[in-house]
Short mmCIF file of C-alpha atoms and ligand atoms in Angstrom, two decimals:
data_model
loop_
_atom_site.label_atom_id
_atom_site.label_comp_id
_atom_site.label_asym_id
_atom_site.label_seq_id
_atom_site.Cartn_x
_atom_site.Cartn_y
_atom_site.Cartn_z
CA UNK O 18 136.44 81.80 24.39
CA UNK O 19 137.75 78.22 24.29
CA UNK O 20 135.98 77.52 21.02
CA UNK O 21 138.78 78.55 18.69
CA UNK O 22 141.48 76.91 20.80
CA UNK O 23 142.18 73.55 19.24
CA UNK O 24 143.53 71.49 22.12
CA UNK O 25 144.00 67.94 20.83
CA UNK O 26 143.76 66.55 24.36
CA UNK O 27 140.01 66.97 24.09
CA UNK O 28 137.67 65.23 21.65
CA UNK O 29 136.18 67.38 18.86
CA UNK O 30 133.25 69.58 19.79
CA UNK O 31 130.27 68.48 17.74
CA UNK O 32 127.23 69.42 19.78
CA UNK O 33 125.78 72.53 21.39
CA UNK O 34 126.70 71.19 24.83
CA UNK O 35 130.34 70.76 24.00
CA UNK O 36 131.63 74.31 24.44
CA UNK O 37 129.61 75.02 27.59
CA UNK O 38 130.71 71.73 29.08
CA UNK O 39 134.36 72.44 28.22
CA UNK O 40 134.19 75.90 29.79
CA UNK O 41 132.96 74.39 33.05
CA UNK O 42 135.67 71.73 32.80
CA UNK O 43 138.40 74.33 32.41
CA UNK O 44 136.89 76.57 35.08
CA UNK O 45 136.89 73.75 37.67
CA UNK O 46 140.41 72.74 36.68
CA UNK O 47 141.69 76.29 36.85
CA UNK O 48 140.15 76.94 40.27
CA UNK O 49 141.59 73.68 41.63
CA UNK O 50 144.98 74.37 40.10
CA UNK O 51 145.18 77.90 41.53
CA UNK O 52 143.76 76.81 44.91
CA UNK O 53 146.14 73.87 45.16
CA UNK O 54 149.07 75.97 43.96
CA UNK O 55 148.42 78.70 46.54
CA UNK O 56 148.18 76.14 49.36
CA UNK O 57 151.42 74.49 48.31
CA UNK O 58 153.22 77.84 47.90
CA UNK O 59 152.08 78.96 51.37
CA UNK O 60 153.23 75.67 52.84
CA UNK O 61 156.74 76.06 51.44
CA UNK O 62 156.91 79.72 52.35
CA UNK O 63 155.92 78.95 55.97
CA UNK O 64 158.56 76.19 56.13
CA UNK O 65 161.29 78.73 55.48
CA UNK O 66 159.80 81.77 57.10
CA UNK O 67 159.00 80.05 60.39
CA UNK O 68 161.82 77.52 60.50
CA UNK O 69 163.47 77.21 63.96
CA UNK O 70 166.35 79.70 64.07
CA UNK O 71 169.68 78.63 65.59
CA UNK O 72 169.88 79.82 69.21
CA UNK O 73 166.13 80.42 69.48
CA UNK O 74 164.18 79.71 72.66
CA UNK O 75 162.81 76.15 73.09
CA UNK O 76 159.21 77.24 73.45
CA UNK O 77 157.03 78.36 70.55
CA UNK O 78 154.45 81.00 71.27
CA UNK O 79 150.89 79.77 71.82
CA UNK O 80 148.60 81.33 69.20
CA UNK O 81 144.84 80.90 69.40
CA UNK O 82 142.63 80.93 66.29
CA UNK O 83 141.61 83.95 64.26
CA UNK O 84 137.95 84.29 63.40
CA UNK O 85 138.69 86.45 60.35
CA UNK O 86 141.01 83.86 58.80
CA UNK O 87 138.64 81.02 59.66
CA UNK O 88 135.74 82.72 57.88
CA UNK O 89 137.87 83.70 54.89
CA UNK O 90 139.17 80.19 54.22
CA UNK O 91 135.82 78.58 54.78
CA UNK O 92 133.71 81.01 52.79
CA UNK O 93 136.02 81.39 49.77
CA UNK O 94 136.13 77.69 48.83
CA UNK O 95 132.45 77.40 49.68
CA UNK O 96 131.57 80.12 47.17
CA UNK O 97 133.67 78.42 44.51
CA UNK O 98 132.00 75.05 45.18
CA UNK O 99 128.58 76.66 44.94
CA UNK O 100 129.59 78.17 41.59
CA UNK O 101 130.56 74.67 40.31
CA UNK O 102 127.21 73.41 41.48
CA UNK O 103 125.10 76.16 39.92
CA UNK O 104 126.92 75.98 36.60
CA UNK O 105 126.72 72.17 36.64
CA UNK O 106 123.01 72.14 37.40
CA UNK O 107 122.36 74.55 34.55
CA UNK O 108 124.06 72.26 32.04
CA UNK O 109 122.49 69.15 33.54
CA UNK O 110 118.94 70.48 33.46
CA UNK O 111 119.49 71.58 29.88
CA UNK O 112 120.69 68.08 29.05
CA UNK O 113 117.69 66.26 30.46
CA UNK O 114 115.01 68.48 28.91
CA UNK O 115 114.85 67.78 25.19
CA UNK O 116 113.10 70.27 22.87
CA UNK O 117 109.47 69.24 22.62
CA UNK O 118 109.49 68.67 18.84
CA UNK O 119 112.73 66.69 18.66
CA UNK O 120 112.25 63.31 16.94
CA UNK O 121 112.89 60.34 19.21
CA UNK O 122 115.55 57.69 18.61
CA UNK O 123 115.75 54.47 20.62
CA UNK O 124 118.98 52.96 21.87
CA UNK O 125 119.09 49.49 23.38
CA UNK O 126 122.28 48.27 25.01
CA UNK O 127 122.93 44.55 24.98
CA UNK O 128 126.03 42.55 25.86
CA UNK O 129 127.90 43.72 23.77
CA UNK O 130 126.38 45.93 21.14
CA UNK O 131 124.21 48.99 20.59
CA UNK O 132 120.93 48.56 18.75
CA UNK O 133 119.47 51.76 17.40
CA UNK O 134 116.06 52.49 15.91
CA UNK O 135 115.18 55.65 14.02
CA UNK O 136 111.78 57.34 14.38
CA UNK O 137 111.24 56.53 10.69
CA UNK O 138 111.81 52.80 11.23
CA UNK O 139 115.41 52.31 10.11
CA UNK O 140 117.52 50.14 12.34
CA UNK O 141 121.25 49.98 12.83
CA UNK O 142 123.76 48.27 15.06
CA UNK O 143 126.73 50.09 16.59
CA UNK O 144 126.08 53.01 14.30
CA UNK O 145 123.97 56.12 14.53
CA UNK O 146 123.28 58.41 11.60
CA UNK O 147 122.11 61.93 12.40
CA UNK O 148 121.48 65.11 10.45
CA UNK O 149 123.54 68.14 11.37
CA UNK O 150 121.79 71.06 13.13
CA UNK O 151 118.70 69.07 13.99
CA UNK O 152 118.11 68.30 17.66
CA UNK O 153 117.17 64.70 18.45
CA UNK O 154 115.85 63.02 21.55
CA UNK O 155 117.49 59.74 22.58
CA UNK O 156 115.70 57.24 24.79
CA UNK O 157 117.77 54.36 26.04
CA UNK O 158 117.31 51.11 27.88
CA UNK O 159 119.18 47.85 28.34
CA UNK O 160 118.39 44.20 27.72
CA UNK O 161 120.71 42.82 30.37
CA UNK O 162 123.08 44.82 32.57
CA UNK O 163 123.79 48.53 33.04
CA UNK O 164 125.60 50.05 30.07
CA UNK O 165 126.35 53.67 29.33
CA UNK O 166 125.84 55.30 25.95
CA UNK O 167 128.65 57.82 25.63
CA UNK O 168 129.58 60.13 22.76
CA UNK O 169 132.63 62.18 23.81
CA UNK O 170 132.36 64.56 20.85
CA UNK O 171 128.85 65.52 22.03
CA UNK O 172 130.04 65.66 25.68
CA UNK O 173 127.23 63.31 26.46
CA UNK O 174 126.91 60.01 28.27
CA UNK O 175 124.00 58.42 30.05
CA UNK O 176 123.43 55.10 31.77
CA UNK O 177 121.05 52.70 30.07
CA UNK O 178 119.40 50.61 32.73
CA UNK O 179 117.39 47.37 32.40
CA UNK O 180 113.69 47.98 33.08
CA UNK O 181 113.90 51.73 32.77
CA UNK O 182 113.82 54.42 30.06
CA UNK O 183 116.38 57.19 30.29
CA UNK O 184 116.22 60.17 27.95
CA UNK O 185 118.73 62.73 26.76
CA UNK O 186 119.11 64.82 23.63
CA UNK O 187 121.74 66.11 21.22
CA UNK O 188 122.01 69.00 18.86
CA UNK O 189 124.87 68.01 16.52
CA UNK O 190 126.67 71.03 15.13
CA UNK O 191 129.42 69.59 12.94
CA UNK O 192 129.35 66.93 10.23
CA UNK O 193 131.77 64.07 10.69
CA UNK O 194 132.21 60.66 12.25
CA UNK O 195 132.71 60.36 16.01
CA UNK O 196 133.13 57.60 18.58
CA UNK O 197 130.42 55.87 20.58
CA UNK O 198 131.70 54.12 23.70
CA UNK O 199 130.13 52.02 26.40
CA UNK O 200 131.16 54.03 29.44
CA UNK O 201 130.13 51.50 32.07
CA UNK O 202 132.05 48.27 32.57
CA UNK O 203 129.58 45.58 31.53
CA UNK O 204 131.44 42.30 31.22
CA UNK O 205 133.93 40.53 29.03
CA UNK O 206 133.14 42.26 25.73
CA UNK O 207 132.87 45.76 27.21
CA UNK O 208 135.89 47.11 25.33
CA UNK O 209 134.34 46.02 22.04
CA UNK O 210 131.04 47.71 22.79
CA UNK O 211 131.92 50.67 20.62
CA UNK O 212 130.40 52.34 17.59
CA UNK O 213 130.32 55.37 15.36
CA UNK O 214 127.99 58.30 15.08
CA UNK O 215 127.80 59.83 11.62
CA UNK O 216 126.65 63.44 11.49
CA UNK O 217 125.60 64.14 7.89
CA UNK O 218 124.16 67.10 6.04
CA UNK O 219 120.40 66.96 5.59
CA UNK O 220 120.49 65.80 1.96
CA UNK O 221 122.86 62.91 2.72
CA UNK O 222 120.82 61.98 5.76
CA UNK O 223 117.61 61.88 3.72
CA UNK O 224 119.35 59.68 1.16
CA UNK O 225 120.59 57.49 3.97
CA UNK O 226 117.05 57.14 5.34
CA UNK O 227 115.84 56.11 1.91
CA UNK O 228 118.71 53.66 1.58
CA UNK O 229 120.29 55.23 -1.47
CA UNK O 230 123.29 56.71 0.39
CA UNK O 231 125.50 53.67 0.28
CA UNK O 232 128.78 54.65 -1.27
CA UNK O 233 130.67 55.34 1.91
CA UNK O 234 132.68 52.24 2.88
CA UNK O 235 130.62 50.36 0.27
CA UNK O 236 127.96 49.47 2.82
CA UNK O 237 124.50 48.24 2.02
CA UNK O 238 121.35 50.25 2.58
CA UNK O 239 120.07 50.86 6.07
CA UNK O 240 117.92 48.12 7.51
CA UNK O 241 114.31 49.32 7.29
CA UNK O 242 114.85 51.88 4.52
CA UNK O 243 112.91 51.91 1.23
CA UNK O 244 115.90 50.48 -0.63
CA UNK O 245 116.29 47.76 1.96
CA UNK O 246 112.61 46.83 1.56
CA UNK O 247 113.20 46.88 -2.19
CA UNK O 248 116.10 44.47 -1.85
CA UNK O 249 113.91 42.05 0.09
CA UNK O 250 111.31 42.24 -2.65
CA UNK O 251 113.95 41.84 -5.34
CA UNK O 252 114.94 38.52 -3.75
CA UNK O 253 111.36 37.46 -3.06
CA UNK O 254 110.27 38.06 -6.65
CA UNK O 255 113.51 36.44 -7.79
CA UNK O 256 114.53 39.31 -10.01
CA UNK O 257 118.05 38.04 -9.25
CA UNK O 258 117.40 34.91 -11.32
CA UNK O 259 117.96 37.18 -14.33
CA UNK O 260 119.57 40.35 -12.89
CA UNK O 261 122.51 39.33 -10.72
CA UNK O 262 126.00 40.24 -9.66
CA UNK O 263 127.74 37.29 -11.29
CA UNK O 264 127.40 38.65 -14.81
CA UNK O 265 125.87 35.30 -15.76
CA UNK O 266 122.33 36.61 -15.92
CA UNK O 267 120.04 36.70 -18.87
CA UNK O 268 119.41 40.37 -18.24
CA UNK O 269 121.32 43.64 -18.02
CA UNK O 270 123.19 44.31 -14.84
CA UNK O 271 121.26 46.97 -12.88
CA UNK O 272 124.02 48.69 -10.90
CA UNK O 273 124.72 52.35 -11.65
CA UNK O 274 122.17 52.61 -14.46
CA UNK O 275 120.10 55.28 -12.69
CA UNK O 276 120.72 58.68 -14.26
CA UNK O 277 122.43 57.13 -17.31
CA UNK O 278 121.17 57.00 -20.88
CA UNK O 279 120.10 53.49 -21.86
CA UNK O 280 120.41 52.35 -25.51
CA UNK O 281 117.13 50.91 -26.78
CA UNK O 282 116.34 48.51 -29.56
CA UNK O 283 115.79 50.53 -32.71
CA UNK O 284 118.70 52.92 -32.10
CA UNK O 285 117.14 55.43 -29.71
CA UNK O 286 118.17 55.96 -26.14
CA UNK O 287 116.34 57.02 -23.00
CA UNK O 288 117.26 58.57 -19.66
CA UNK O 289 117.02 55.99 -16.85
CA UNK O 290 115.12 58.09 -14.33
CA UNK O 291 112.64 56.86 -11.72
CA UNK O 292 109.80 56.82 -14.24
CA UNK O 293 111.81 54.71 -16.68
CA UNK O 294 112.72 52.21 -13.94
CA UNK O 295 109.08 52.03 -12.93
CA UNK O 296 107.91 51.43 -16.51
CA UNK O 297 110.63 48.83 -17.05
CA UNK O 298 109.09 46.74 -14.28
CA UNK O 299 105.38 47.35 -15.00
CA UNK O 300 105.64 47.16 -18.73
CA UNK O 301 109.04 45.80 -19.86
CA UNK O 302 107.93 45.28 -23.47
CA UNK O 303 107.46 49.00 -24.08
CA UNK O 304 111.19 49.78 -24.10
CA UNK O 305 113.61 46.93 -24.74
CA UNK O 306 117.26 47.50 -23.87
CA UNK O 307 119.46 47.05 -26.91
CA UNK O 308 121.11 43.63 -27.11
CA UNK O 309 118.70 41.81 -24.81
CA UNK O 310 115.75 39.57 -25.50
CA UNK O 311 112.26 40.67 -24.44
CA UNK O 312 111.89 37.90 -21.85
CA UNK O 313 111.17 39.93 -18.75
CA UNK O 314 107.63 39.33 -17.42
CA UNK O 315 105.45 42.35 -16.72
CA UNK O 316 104.75 42.84 -13.03
CA UNK O 317 101.14 43.89 -12.62
CA UNK O 318 99.60 45.74 -9.72
CA UNK O 319 98.43 42.49 -8.12
CA UNK O 320 102.01 41.21 -8.01
CA UNK O 321 103.74 44.45 -7.11
CA UNK O 322 101.80 47.29 -5.46
CA UNK O 323 102.67 50.93 -6.16
CA UNK O 324 104.34 51.15 -2.77
CA UNK O 325 106.42 48.07 -3.43
CA UNK O 326 107.35 49.47 -6.81
CA UNK O 327 108.67 52.62 -5.13
CA UNK O 328 110.85 50.43 -2.93
CA UNK O 329 112.15 48.47 -5.92
CA UNK O 330 113.03 51.71 -7.69
CA UNK O 331 114.78 53.02 -4.54
CA UNK O 332 116.73 49.77 -4.42
CA UNK O 333 117.87 50.02 -8.03
CA UNK O 334 118.84 53.64 -7.37
CA UNK O 335 120.92 52.53 -4.38
CA UNK O 336 122.99 50.16 -6.50
CA UNK O 337 126.24 51.96 -7.18
CA UNK O 338 128.35 48.93 -8.05
CA UNK O 339 127.70 45.40 -9.33
CA UNK O 340 128.95 43.75 -6.14
CA UNK O 341 125.92 45.17 -4.34
CA UNK O 342 123.62 43.04 -6.47
CA UNK O 343 122.62 39.68 -5.01
CA UNK O 344 124.01 36.43 -6.36
CA UNK O 345 121.86 34.41 -8.69
CA UNK O 346 120.68 31.94 -6.03
CA UNK O 347 120.81 34.24 -3.02
CA UNK O 348 117.89 34.03 -0.61
CA UNK O 349 116.79 36.75 1.73
CA UNK O 350 118.79 36.31 4.99
CA UNK O 351 116.92 36.09 8.30
CA UNK O 352 116.82 39.36 10.26
CA UNK O 353 119.53 39.97 12.86
CA UNK O 354 118.61 38.21 16.09
CA UNK O 355 116.29 35.60 14.51
CA UNK O 356 117.07 31.91 15.17
CA UNK O 357 119.96 30.84 13.01
CA UNK O 358 120.64 34.39 11.86
CA UNK O 359 124.12 35.87 11.86
CA UNK O 360 124.76 37.98 14.97
CA UNK O 361 126.72 41.20 15.11
CA UNK O 362 129.67 39.28 16.61
CA UNK O 363 129.76 37.02 13.59
CA UNK O 364 128.45 33.82 15.17
CA UNK O 365 124.97 32.32 14.92
CA UNK O 366 122.27 33.21 17.40
CA UNK O 367 120.38 30.44 19.22
C1 HEC H 14 113.11 36.32 -16.90
C2 HEC H 14 114.21 37.20 -16.62
C3 HEC H 14 113.90 38.51 -15.89
C4 HEC H 14 113.30 38.67 -14.70
C5 HEC H 14 112.72 37.62 -13.75
C6 HEC H 14 113.31 40.09 -14.43
N1 HEC H 14 113.89 40.76 -15.47
FE1 HEC H 14 114.23 42.75 -15.58
N2 HEC H 14 114.93 42.54 -17.46
C7 HEC H 14 115.14 41.34 -18.09
C8 HEC H 14 115.67 41.57 -19.45
C9 HEC H 14 116.04 40.51 -20.46
C10 HEC H 14 115.78 42.97 -19.58
C11 HEC H 14 116.29 43.75 -20.79
C12 HEC H 14 115.21 43.82 -21.85
C13 HEC H 14 114.14 44.76 -21.50
O1 HEC H 14 114.40 45.96 -21.43
O2 HEC H 14 113.02 44.27 -21.29
C14 HEC H 14 115.30 43.56 -18.30
C15 HEC H 14 115.26 44.92 -18.02
C16 HEC H 14 115.01 45.45 -16.78
C17 HEC H 14 115.17 46.85 -16.45
C18 HEC H 14 115.67 47.93 -17.37
C19 HEC H 14 117.19 47.80 -17.29
C20 HEC H 14 118.02 48.67 -18.16
O3 HEC H 14 119.19 48.26 -18.33
O4 HEC H 14 117.61 49.75 -18.61
C21 HEC H 14 114.84 46.97 -15.12
C22 HEC H 14 114.85 48.24 -14.28
C23 HEC H 14 114.44 45.66 -14.66
N3 HEC H 14 114.58 44.77 -15.68
C24 HEC H 14 114.02 45.38 -13.37
C25 HEC H 14 113.57 44.13 -12.97
C26 HEC H 14 112.99 43.87 -11.67
C27 HEC H 14 112.84 44.89 -10.54
C28 HEC H 14 112.62 42.55 -11.66
C29 HEC H 14 111.92 41.81 -10.53
C30 HEC H 14 110.66 42.38 -10.08
C31 HEC H 14 112.99 42.00 -12.93
N4 HEC H 14 113.56 42.99 -13.69
C32 HEC H 14 112.80 40.68 -13.28
C33 HEC H 14 114.90 40.08 -17.60
C34 HEC H 14 114.27 39.82 -16.38
CU1 CU H 15 128.22 47.97 27.88
#
């Protein structure tokens, strides 16, 4: 009933809980409003109706209680309160029992950020990517004090408590980007302990998992994705000594070549699909890009395993613009949280 009413006072409804939760919210509000209104109206009416009339006797009549009225005004609110309780328990028990096959995501609260780990290994900070219409289980804990992981658009919040696992679940129903808040005051940086949840369609989410969905806000691939592994390898094998972002390299710039036709020496061209990228690394001499010298070493199976090669290809596929390529002398940065590594707040960790 309330679903098609767009009341901007409320956050968007993006999970299966949202409409049921809102109905209960409005029901409680309506009952309280009507109950309070009736009490107030009666009060005013009595003030006028039973006001002392001029010339009336000094004494007021002594009236003893009425059982009927007592029962009516005790039982009526009681029944309403019980209805709040039953409805509330129904939603609550639904909220704490995740579907058995829902994949599990981990959330760790820490002064003052949210660390999130996907069941497939990807990690993110202050961001959570989810696929639409796929229920997920969320297990949360805290590294220091009590925080509370709240997503208003899902009508969901739960305390994350040091030394304990707390579980809830979501079934996102609408693609979009919504707020994550810390809903429990947790110290100085509490107001900055916020984030975003991105509900994507399945194809975008799969690309995000792989690390090739990077064009929104120009961000890099997800930590832990295939493309992210590929980037590490790219730096480790020093592919950036020749292929780099500066345009000073001795090799073609690799951004946005996937899916394009590449001109080859001898006048032919070839579609740069996954197989071509793979061959270009295993056996660079076979197809030389027009205008470049055949100086690229072949990377054999002992240097780059098939799995690593997949990651390299995913990385090249994820490159949509040249600025995403590393600099010529860039080294792989230490992971977040490691000694000397940049922290989410921008300083250096100890
Ligand atoms: C010594 C310099 C050098 C190094 C190191 C090097 N490459 Fe290359 N690479 C080249 C040159 C030059 C070409 C263009 C000529 C050719 O096709 O062989 C090329 C071509 C390519 C192509 C085809 C590009 C196109 O435009 O179609 C890919 C993909 C590629 N390299 C990936 C890699 C990867 C991945 C690594 C690291 C494992 C790497 N290269 C290391 C010099 C290098
Ligand atoms: Cu907090």
